[in-house]
Tab-separated table of C-alpha atoms in Angstrom:
chain	number	residue	atom	x	y	z
A	1476	MET	CA	3.584	6.575	25.311
A	1477	PRO	CA	2.003	7.683	28.466
A	1478	GLU	CA	4.483	7.487	31.356
A	1479	ASN	CA	2.121	6.812	34.071
A	1480	LYS	CA	1.246	3.176	34.795
A	1481	VAL	CA	-2.476	2.646	34.923
A	1482	ASN	CA	-4.079	-0.525	37.050
A	1483	THR	CA	-4.785	-3.301	34.560
A	1484	LEU	CA	-7.801	-5.469	35.214
A	1485	ILE	CA	-7.238	-9.125	33.684
A	1486	THR	CA	-10.384	-10.892	33.259
A	1487	ASP	CA	-11.999	-13.458	31.185
A	1488	SER	CA	-15.461	-11.567	31.374
A	1489	PRO	CA	-16.557	-9.821	28.200
A	1490	LEU	CA	-18.945	-7.790	30.198
A	1491	GLU	CA	-16.687	-6.630	32.703
A	1492	ALA	CA	-14.382	-5.475	29.928
A	1493	ALA	CA	-17.166	-4.011	27.937
A	1494	LYS	CA	-17.964	-1.907	30.856
A	1495	ILE	CA	-14.350	-0.719	31.127
A	1496	LEU	CA	-14.511	0.286	27.404
A	1497	LEU	CA	-17.789	2.235	27.854
A	1498	ARG	CA	-16.294	4.119	30.499
A	1499	GLY	CA	-13.454	5.183	28.269
A	1500	GLY	CA	-11.062	2.562	29.021
A	1501	LEU	CA	-8.844	0.810	26.586
A	1502	VAL	CA	-9.292	-3.113	26.384
A	1503	VAL	CA	-7.078	-5.717	24.690
A	1504	PHE	CA	-9.095	-8.448	23.316
A	1505	PRO	CA	-8.575	-11.615	21.299
A	1506	THR	CA	-9.773	-11.914	17.812
A	1507	GLU	CA	-9.560	-14.902	15.324
A	1508	THR	CA	-6.688	-13.024	13.541
A	1509	VAL	CA	-4.233	-11.472	16.346
A	1510	TYR	CA	-5.112	-9.510	19.542
A	1511	GLY	CA	-6.860	-6.045	19.110
A	1512	ILE	CA	-6.326	-3.183	21.638
A	1513	GLY	CA	-9.687	-1.350	21.493
A	1514	ALA	CA	-11.712	1.892	22.318
A	1515	SER	CA	-15.277	2.806	21.365
A	1516	ALA	CA	-15.321	4.331	17.951
A	1517	PHE	CA	-17.375	7.213	19.272
A	1518	ASP	CA	-14.757	8.406	22.212
A	1519	HIS	CA	-12.270	10.057	20.090
A	1520	LYS	CA	-10.217	10.872	23.134
A	1521	ALA	CA	-9.862	7.131	23.850
A	1522	CYS	CA	-8.841	6.255	20.247
A	1523	ARG	CA	-6.351	9.017	20.229
A	1524	ARG	CA	-4.880	7.020	23.581
A	1525	ILE	CA	-4.572	4.057	21.558
A	1526	TYR	CA	-2.262	5.985	19.497
A	1527	GLU	CA	-0.167	7.053	22.243
A	1528	VAL	CA	0.205	3.402	23.811
A	1529	LYS	CA	1.146	2.065	20.098
A	1530	LYS	CA	3.418	4.727	19.348
A	1531	ARG	CA	1.207	4.808	16.165
A	1532	PRO	CA	1.688	7.508	13.401
A	1533	ALA	CA	-1.693	9.952	13.484
A	1534	ASP	CA	-2.536	9.175	9.960
A	1535	ASN	CA	-2.742	5.327	10.053
A	1536	PRO	CA	-6.248	4.532	10.279
A	1537	LEU	CA	-8.070	2.142	12.875
A	1538	ILE	CA	-10.324	-0.891	12.039
A	1539	LEU	CA	-13.701	-0.761	13.565
A	1540	HIS	CA	-14.984	-4.086	15.072
A	1541	VAL	CA	-18.791	-4.978	15.047
A	1542	GLU	CA	-20.820	-7.742	15.906
A	1543	ASN	CA	-22.982	-8.251	12.841
A	1544	LEU	CA	-23.672	-6.794	9.445
A	1545	ALA	CA	-26.786	-4.928	10.768
A	1546	SER	CA	-24.037	-3.001	12.967
A	1547	LEU	CA	-21.656	-2.595	10.176
A	1548	LYS	CA	-24.793	-1.137	7.844
A	1549	VAL	CA	-24.684	1.630	10.830
A	1550	CYS	CA	-21.330	2.822	10.433
A	1551	ALA	CA	-20.982	2.394	6.754
A	1552	GLU	CA	-22.603	2.835	3.434
A	1553	VAL	CA	-22.338	-0.871	2.093
A	1554	ASN	CA	-22.743	-1.554	-1.492
A	1555	PRO	CA	-23.579	-4.850	-2.886
A	1556	ALA	CA	-20.406	-6.088	-3.836
A	1557	GLY	CA	-19.421	-5.531	-0.181
A	1558	GLU	CA	-22.945	-7.142	1.118
A	1559	ILE	CA	-21.908	-10.331	-1.058
A	1560	VAL	CA	-18.506	-10.576	0.285
A	1561	PHE	CA	-19.728	-9.915	4.039
A	1562	ARG	CA	-22.527	-12.418	3.747
A	1563	LYS	CA	-20.296	-15.354	2.673
A	1564	PHE	CA	-17.000	-14.792	4.583
A	1565	SER	CA	-18.280	-12.917	7.883
A	1566	PRO	CA	-17.812	-13.315	11.018
A	1567	GLY	CA	-14.375	-13.852	10.010
A	1568	ALA	CA	-10.899	-12.315	8.744
A	1569	VAL	CA	-12.243	-9.969	6.122
A	1570	THR	CA	-12.256	-5.941	6.444
A	1571	GLY	CA	-14.270	-3.831	4.064
A	1572	ILE	CA	-13.550	-0.236	3.343
A	1573	PHE	CA	-16.690	1.956	2.729
A	1574	PRO	CA	-17.934	5.579	2.701
A	1575	LYS	CA	-18.680	6.630	6.445
A	1576	LYS	CA	-22.045	6.656	7.309
A	1577	ASP	CA	-21.981	7.983	10.758
A	1578	PRO	CA	-19.896	11.239	11.248
A	1579	ASN	CA	-19.327	10.645	14.960
A	1580	LEU	CA	-17.036	7.504	14.281
A	1581	PHE	CA	-13.528	7.973	14.701
A	1582	THR	CA	-11.817	7.513	11.293
A	1583	ALA	CA	-8.440	9.617	11.496
A	1584	GLU	CA	-10.263	12.332	9.561
A	1585	LEU	CA	-11.025	9.902	6.745
A	1586	GLN	CA	-14.571	10.036	5.179
A	1587	THR	CA	-14.023	6.246	4.736
A	1588	VAL	CA	-14.239	3.564	7.317
A	1589	ALA	CA	-12.822	0.117	7.708
A	1590	VAL	CA	-15.025	-2.423	9.300
A	1591	ARG	CA	-14.938	-6.225	10.157
A	1592	ILE	CA	-16.913	-8.726	12.284
A	1593	PRO	CA	-14.711	-11.023	14.045
A	1594	SER	CA	-15.647	-14.607	14.413
A	1595	ASN	CA	-13.566	-15.341	17.731
A	1596	PRO	CA	-16.545	-16.124	20.445
A	1597	THR	CA	-14.767	-14.005	23.111
A	1598	ALA	CA	-14.404	-10.939	20.687
A	1599	HIS	CA	-18.118	-11.662	19.536
A	1600	SER	CA	-19.550	-11.418	23.339
A	1601	PHE	CA	-17.335	-8.590	24.069
A	1602	LEU	CA	-18.563	-6.395	21.227
A	1603	GLU	CA	-22.376	-7.685	21.762
A	1604	PHE	CA	-21.909	-6.020	25.372
A	1605	CYS	CA	-20.161	-3.048	24.135
A	1606	ASN	CA	-23.251	-2.200	21.578
A	1607	VAL	CA	-20.865	0.168	20.018
A	1608	PRO	CA	-18.160	-0.041	17.076
A	1609	VAL	CA	-14.922	-0.860	18.603
A	1610	ALA	CA	-11.871	0.713	17.149
A	1611	ALA	CA	-9.036	-1.700	17.232
A	1612	PRO	CA	-5.694	-2.151	15.546
A	1613	SER	CA	-3.488	-4.960	16.285
A	1614	ALA	CA	-2.022	-4.964	19.723
A	1615	ASN	CA	1.730	-4.427	19.419
A	1616	LEU	CA	3.947	-1.334	19.272
A	1617	SER	CA	3.547	0.403	15.882
A	1618	GLY	CA	5.643	-1.429	13.029
A	1619	LYS	CA	6.428	-4.452	15.324
A	1620	PRO	CA	4.833	-8.104	14.940
A	1621	SER	CA	1.301	-8.091	16.071
A	1622	LEU	CA	0.650	-10.239	19.158
A	1623	THR	CA	-1.058	-13.816	19.005
A	1624	LYS	CA	-0.339	-15.304	22.487
A	1625	MET	CA	-1.526	-13.934	25.947
A	1626	GLU	CA	2.029	-14.409	27.618
A	1627	TYR	CA	3.234	-11.483	25.057
A	1628	ILE	CA	0.278	-9.439	25.909
A	1629	LEU	CA	0.565	-9.361	29.363
A	1630	GLU	CA	4.345	-8.831	29.050
A	1631	GLU	CA	3.732	-5.784	26.540
A	1632	PHE	CA	0.498	-4.290	27.801
A	1633	SER	CA	0.033	-4.520	31.595
A	1634	GLY	CA	0.282	-1.243	33.292
A	1635	LYS	CA	-0.560	0.413	29.763
A	1636	VAL	CA	-4.151	-0.308	29.119
A	1637	ASP	CA	-7.283	-0.474	31.261
A	1638	CYS	CA	-8.192	-4.054	30.611
A	1639	ILE	CA	-6.967	-7.364	29.180
A	1640	LEU	CA	-9.564	-9.778	28.158
A	1641	LYS	CA	-8.691	-13.308	28.216
A	1642	GLY	CA	-10.156	-15.803	25.835
A	1643	GLU	CA	-9.795	-18.176	22.657
A	1644	GLU	CA	-6.151	-17.227	21.392
A	1645	PRO	CA	-6.165	-16.382	17.638
A	1646	ARG	CA	-6.228	-19.391	15.202
A	1647	ILE	CA	-5.381	-17.594	12.069
A	1648	GLY	CA	-2.338	-15.597	13.290
A	1649	ILE	CA	-2.284	-12.845	10.712
A	1650	GLU	CA	-4.298	-9.534	10.020
A	1651	SER	CA	-7.361	-9.538	8.164
A	1652	THR	CA	-7.967	-9.429	4.182
A	1653	VAL	CA	-8.460	-5.860	3.604
A	1654	ILE	CA	-10.989	-4.992	0.434
A	1655	ASP	CA	-11.704	-1.276	-0.462
A	1656	PHE	CA	-15.325	-1.369	-1.670
A	1657	THR	CA	-15.201	2.562	-2.676
A	1658	SER	CA	-13.309	1.418	-6.028
A	1659	GLU	CA	-15.108	0.004	-8.943
A	1660	PRO	CA	-14.191	-2.715	-9.431
A	1661	PRO	CA	-13.281	-3.528	-5.693
A	1662	ILE	CA	-9.487	-3.681	-4.675
A	1663	LEU	CA	-7.815	-6.082	-2.635
A	1664	LEU	CA	-5.646	-3.860	-0.566
A	1665	ARG	CA	-4.038	-6.386	2.284
A	1666	PRO	CA	-4.103	-10.455	1.656
A	1667	GLY	CA	-4.944	-12.451	4.375
A	1668	PHE	CA	-6.585	-15.872	5.279
A	1669	VAL	CA	-9.567	-15.341	2.848
A	1670	ASP	CA	-7.598	-14.952	-0.550
A	1671	VAL	CA	-7.807	-13.640	-3.929
A	1672	GLN	CA	-9.288	-16.806	-5.187
A	1673	ASP	CA	-11.816	-17.264	-2.852
A	1674	LEU	CA	-12.838	-13.653	-3.464
A	1675	ARG	CA	-12.936	-13.984	-7.217
A	1676	GLU	CA	-15.503	-16.639	-6.822
A	1677	ILE	CA	-17.908	-14.060	-6.093
A	1678	LEU	CA	-16.090	-10.767	-6.998
A	1679	PRO	CA	-14.340	-11.950	-10.810
A	1680	ASP	CA	-13.609	-8.235	-11.442
A	1681	LEU	CA	-11.450	-7.865	-8.330
A	1682	ARG	CA	-8.366	-5.844	-8.778
A	1683	VAL	CA	-5.081	-6.510	-6.513
A	1684	TRP	CA	-3.313	-3.239	-5.209
A	1685	THR	CA	0.090	-2.651	-6.039
A	1686	SER	CA	2.634	-0.234	-4.455
A	1687	ASN	CA	3.133	2.040	-7.539
A	1688	GLU	CA	-0.764	2.728	-7.407
A	1689	LYS	CA	-2.017	5.847	-5.673
A	1690	LYS	CA	-3.004	4.069	-2.326
A	1691	SER	CA	0.554	3.465	-2.182
A	1692	ASP	CA	3.157	3.679	0.562
A	1693	THR	CA	3.923	7.382	-0.386
A	1694	SER	CA	4.755	9.994	2.463
A	1695	GLU	CA	2.372	12.437	1.346
A	1696	GLU	CA	-0.990	10.531	1.120
A	1697	ALA	CA	-3.043	9.279	4.113
A	1698	PRO	CA	-3.522	5.466	4.113
A	1699	ILE	CA	-7.218	4.464	4.095
A	1700	SER	CA	-6.216	1.157	5.289
A	1701	PRO	CA	-3.448	-0.206	7.836
A	1702	GLY	CA	-0.589	-1.739	6.344
A	1703	LEU	CA	-0.037	0.376	3.230
A	1704	LYS	CA	1.874	3.388	4.169
A	1705	TYR	CA	4.341	2.367	7.079
A	1706	ARG	CA	6.689	-0.525	7.763
A	1707	HIS	CA	4.965	-2.998	9.626
A	1708	TYR	CA	5.215	-6.674	11.074
A	1709	ALA	CA	9.036	-6.161	11.708
A	1710	PRO	CA	10.956	-7.436	14.556
A	1711	ILE	CA	14.332	-5.959	15.656
A	1712	CYS	CA	16.407	-8.893	14.067
A	1713	LYS	CA	16.949	-9.155	10.529
A	1714	VAL	CA	14.451	-11.072	8.408
A	1715	ILE	CA	15.587	-12.911	5.311
A	1716	LEU	CA	13.323	-14.655	2.942
A	1717	LYS	CA	15.002	-17.855	1.592
A	1718	GLU	CA	14.118	-20.613	-0.700
A	1719	ASN	CA	15.311	-23.493	1.226
A	1720	LEU	CA	17.063	-23.604	4.886
A	1721	GLU	CA	20.013	-25.567	4.148
A	1722	ASP	CA	22.563	-23.356	5.002
A	1723	VAL	CA	21.318	-20.951	7.709
A	1724	PRO	CA	24.221	-20.223	10.433
A	1725	LYS	CA	23.918	-21.931	13.754
A	1726	THR	CA	23.379	-18.599	15.599
A	1727	ALA	CA	20.089	-17.746	13.544
A	1728	ALA	CA	16.622	-18.849	13.610
A	1729	GLN	CA	14.505	-20.453	11.001
A	1730	ILE	CA	10.947	-21.130	10.149
A	1731	GLY	CA	9.915	-23.497	7.249
A	1732	PHE	CA	8.974	-26.869	6.047
A	1733	ARG	CA	12.130	-28.407	5.473
A	1734	PHE	CA	15.449	-28.441	7.264
A	1735	ASN	CA	17.858	-30.929	8.868
A	1736	ASN	CA	20.357	-28.389	10.330
A	1737	ASP	CA	20.365	-27.440	14.237
A	1738	VAL	CA	20.329	-23.484	14.748
A	1739	ALA	CA	19.521	-21.312	17.752
A	1740	TYR	CA	15.900	-21.350	17.322
A	1741	GLN	CA	13.511	-22.998	14.606
A	1742	ILE	CA	9.762	-23.691	14.105
A	1743	ARG	CA	8.748	-26.493	11.721
A	1744	VAL	CA	5.542	-26.032	9.737
A	1745	SER	CA	3.537	-28.229	7.860
A	1746	SER	CA	1.357	-26.197	5.779
A	1747	ASN	CA	0.958	-22.418	4.863
A	1748	GLU	CA	-2.001	-22.215	7.659
A	1749	GLU	CA	0.403	-23.347	10.130
A	1750	TYR	CA	3.056	-20.896	9.028
A	1751	MET	CA	0.601	-18.318	9.403
A	1752	ARG	CA	-0.242	-19.161	12.879
A	1753	SER	CA	3.286	-19.476	14.035
A	1754	LEU	CA	4.928	-16.555	12.269
A	1755	TYR	CA	4.499	-13.622	14.354
A	1756	SER	CA	5.382	-15.533	17.453
A	1757	PHE	CA	8.622	-16.504	15.748
A	1758	PHE	CA	9.410	-13.065	15.401
A	1759	VAL	CA	8.846	-12.087	19.082
A	1760	GLU	CA	10.812	-15.022	20.357
A	1761	CYS	CA	13.665	-14.255	17.846
A	1762	ASP	CA	14.099	-10.579	19.631
A	1763	ARG	CA	13.183	-12.152	23.179
A	1764	ARG	CA	16.369	-14.519	22.540
A	1765	GLU	CA	18.217	-11.613	21.073
A	1766	ILE	CA	18.610	-13.581	17.801
A	1767	LYS	CA	20.399	-11.184	15.170
A	1768	GLU	CA	18.829	-12.942	12.055
A	1769	ALA	CA	15.666	-14.678	11.445
A	1770	PHE	CA	15.512	-16.777	8.102
A	1771	CYS	CA	11.744	-17.698	6.580
A	1772	GLU	CA	11.289	-20.277	3.831
A	1773	ILE	CA	9.215	-19.260	0.782
A	1774	PRO	CA	5.659	-20.429	1.425
A	1775	LYS	CA	4.150	-23.004	-0.467
A	1776	GLU	CA	1.873	-22.564	-3.262
A	1777	GLY	CA	-1.757	-22.259	-2.996
A	1778	ARG	CA	-3.793	-20.620	0.060
A	1779	GLY	CA	-1.907	-18.333	2.476
A	1780	LYS	CA	1.165	-17.835	-0.050
A	1781	GLU	CA	0.554	-14.087	-0.884
A	1782	ALA	CA	-0.663	-13.511	2.715
A	1783	LEU	CA	2.792	-14.758	4.161
A	1784	LEU	CA	4.965	-13.275	1.337
A	1785	ASN	CA	3.275	-9.886	2.168
A	1786	ARG	CA	4.000	-9.840	5.971
A	1787	ILE	CA	7.527	-11.439	5.571
A	1788	THR	CA	8.722	-8.985	2.950
A	1789	LYS	CA	7.140	-5.921	4.979
A	1790	ALA	CA	9.062	-7.122	7.957
A	1791	ALA	CA	12.364	-7.654	5.839
A	1792	SER	CA	12.212	-4.268	4.446
A	1793	LYS	CA	14.329	-1.957	6.244
């Protein structure tokens, strides 16, 4: 991370934020999933600065954010399966991996590019004013939980980035679904709010990636998507996935649907969707309160279960 602090502009103007990005600055901005930290995908120096600020491994690729399908097609060679998915689920929390079309884009030395079209209104306006693809991983220190609240963004990134754009806070709370369209049939690499059942309605042959396949968590192979190779989403405290929360120690924290015990910190949720919105802020608060153990109840059956299990099990792996 650069040692010298920068003057961070905090603004609610997407136009002002876009001007800073186009001058080579880094901008933290909200999306419907989590906050992102962005640079122009044509400015390789600025993109490499994202890695410095986040302490991100150099081979961990960035997702590009664009304002519409036409802009996506300028960046990537979109095949029919990808077009079907993006026409149904975007703008929204879905990312596609395609062959790179524009050689000038920063893609961490890969010949593929991961792209999505966010639905957050502030993000959409910001991208329209930028009028370039914005490379933007989640706004967090590498490996730590993604940030979903402005208070956490201000605490972590003031003095490190050039601009923080205020707007509607993330409503989903976990990162986008990622699909590899360079494979035949396409492969679901990272579950998210758009789940496998949704996708198989239009992609019946969709495969789900498992960690023993080639795109795995091996140390030798450069990942084609974030979330594959490195430990992610993990707070400092120990994360424990549990079927029920009846006997959680009083000094611990818990998040789940059913509990009657009092502990140091807890969040009760009523659905998997609420669980997703709350999970990362739960992890952040556990560390802020110096809680040593965080217990997470197994999600309910149905939408969101696989995405939640993916994030919690990665957070629990040491």
